[in-house]
Tab-separated table of C-alpha atoms in Angstrom:
chain	number	residue	atom	x	y	z
P	1255	PRO	CA	-83.861	-24.147	-1.926
P	1256	GLU	CA	-84.654	-27.121	0.269
P	1257	ASN	CA	-82.308	-29.491	-0.651
P	1258	GLN	CA	-79.851	-27.919	-2.968
P	1259	HIS	CA	-77.458	-31.084	-3.144
P	1260	LEU	CA	-80.308	-32.909	-4.872
P	1261	ALA	CA	-81.128	-30.308	-7.281
P	1262	GLN	CA	-77.288	-30.155	-8.270
P	1263	TRP	CA	-77.130	-33.549	-8.434
P	1264	VAL	CA	-80.042	-33.507	-10.625
P	1265	ARG	CA	-78.732	-30.848	-13.074
P	1266	ARG	CA	-75.697	-32.935	-13.477
P	1267	GLN	CA	-78.296	-36.174	-14.475
P	1268	ARG	CA	-79.570	-33.999	-17.120
P	1269	TYR	CA	-76.423	-32.471	-18.474
P	1270	GLN	CA	-75.080	-36.650	-18.327
P	1271	TYR	CA	-77.979	-37.124	-20.669
P	1272	LYS	CA	-77.694	-34.715	-22.906
P	1273	LEU	CA	-74.498	-35.281	-24.194
P	1274	LYS	CA	-74.709	-38.783	-24.055
P	1275	LYS	CA	-77.570	-37.636	-27.089
P	1276	ARG	CA	-74.843	-35.788	-28.505
P	1277	LYS	CA	-73.038	-38.954	-28.176
P	1278	GLN	CA	-70.502	-36.941	-26.166
P	1279	HIS	CA	-68.351	-38.302	-23.210
P	1280	SER	CA	-70.658	-39.097	-20.537
P	1281	THR	CA	-71.136	-40.526	-16.974
P	1282	ILE	CA	-75.017	-41.770	-17.665
P	1283	THR	CA	-74.908	-44.966	-17.576
P	1284	ASN	CA	-77.689	-46.799	-19.589
P	1285	GLU	CA	-78.145	-48.858	-16.256
P	1286	ARG	CA	-78.109	-44.989	-14.779
P	1287	GLN	CA	-80.579	-43.567	-17.783
P	1288	ALA	CA	-82.743	-46.880	-17.658
P	1289	THR	CA	-83.239	-46.327	-13.741
P	1290	LEU	CA	-84.555	-43.009	-13.619
P	1291	GLN	CA	-86.298	-43.941	-16.397
P	1292	GLN	CA	-88.566	-46.279	-14.599
P	1293	MET	CA	-89.012	-43.750	-11.571
P	1294	GLY	CA	-90.557	-40.697	-13.694
P	1295	PHE	CA	-87.416	-38.924	-14.077
P	1296	VAL	CA	-87.800	-35.714	-15.917
P	1297	TRP	CA	-85.337	-35.011	-18.178
P	1298	ASP	CA	-86.169	-31.739	-19.976
P	1299	SER	CA	-87.309	-29.453	-17.635
P	1300	HIS	CA	-88.649	-26.739	-19.701
P	1301	LYS	CA	-90.393	-29.434	-21.997
P	1302	ALA	CA	-92.334	-30.211	-18.682
P	1303	LEU	CA	-92.806	-27.219	-17.394
P	1304	TRP	CA	-94.936	-25.505	-20.405
P	1305	ILE	CA	-96.684	-29.297	-20.764
P	1306	GLU	CA	-97.685	-28.477	-16.759
P	1307	GLN	CA	-98.661	-24.599	-17.264
P	1308	PHE	CA	-100.534	-25.716	-20.722
P	1309	GLU	CA	-102.489	-28.134	-18.868
P	1310	ALA	CA	-102.915	-25.637	-16.337
P	1311	LEU	CA	-104.592	-23.256	-19.357
P	1312	LYS	CA	-106.713	-25.634	-20.853
P	1313	ARG	CA	-108.506	-26.395	-17.512
P	1314	PHE	CA	-108.758	-21.788	-16.931
P	1315	LYS	CA	-110.141	-21.706	-20.660
P	1316	LYS	CA	-112.980	-24.789	-19.696
P	1317	GLU	CA	-113.678	-22.462	-16.091
P	1318	HIS	CA	-113.828	-19.386	-17.760
P	1319	GLY	CA	-114.465	-19.962	-21.402
P	1320	HIS	CA	-110.986	-18.494	-23.186
P	1321	CYS	CA	-107.913	-18.123	-23.204
P	1322	THR	CA	-107.259	-14.497	-21.524
P	1323	VAL	CA	-105.601	-15.129	-18.591
P	1324	PRO	CA	-105.583	-11.929	-16.564
P	1325	SER	CA	-102.112	-9.957	-14.937
P	1326	ASN	CA	-104.221	-10.503	-11.509
P	1327	TYR	CA	-104.847	-14.383	-11.536
P	1328	SER	CA	-104.384	-16.273	-9.055
P	1329	ASP	CA	-102.252	-18.116	-10.072
P	1330	TRP	CA	-100.047	-15.899	-11.036
P	1331	SER	CA	-97.395	-18.035	-12.737
P	1332	LEU	CA	-99.958	-18.849	-15.562
P	1333	ALA	CA	-100.752	-15.554	-16.302
P	1334	ASN	CA	-96.698	-14.559	-16.738
P	1335	TRP	CA	-96.368	-17.907	-19.040
P	1336	VAL	CA	-99.436	-16.899	-21.148
P	1337	LYS	CA	-98.194	-13.220	-21.174
P	1338	CYS	CA	-94.626	-14.747	-22.347
């Protein structure tokens, strides 16, 4: 919501990267890809989110001794992620 233009640009870069990986026509060059890679660009946002939530679950387990995150837990996104 804060920067829709940036969000759209990022989405476009990820799409072009997927096309390139499929060996289809893409506007992302090796140089652009390398530049984004060097700054830590996240190509697969779904994978990154999964890893983020998994790390949160590991912290939860370390603190509570189990992985049964209650639905009313303060981090509702973790509770929802575990539920799904």
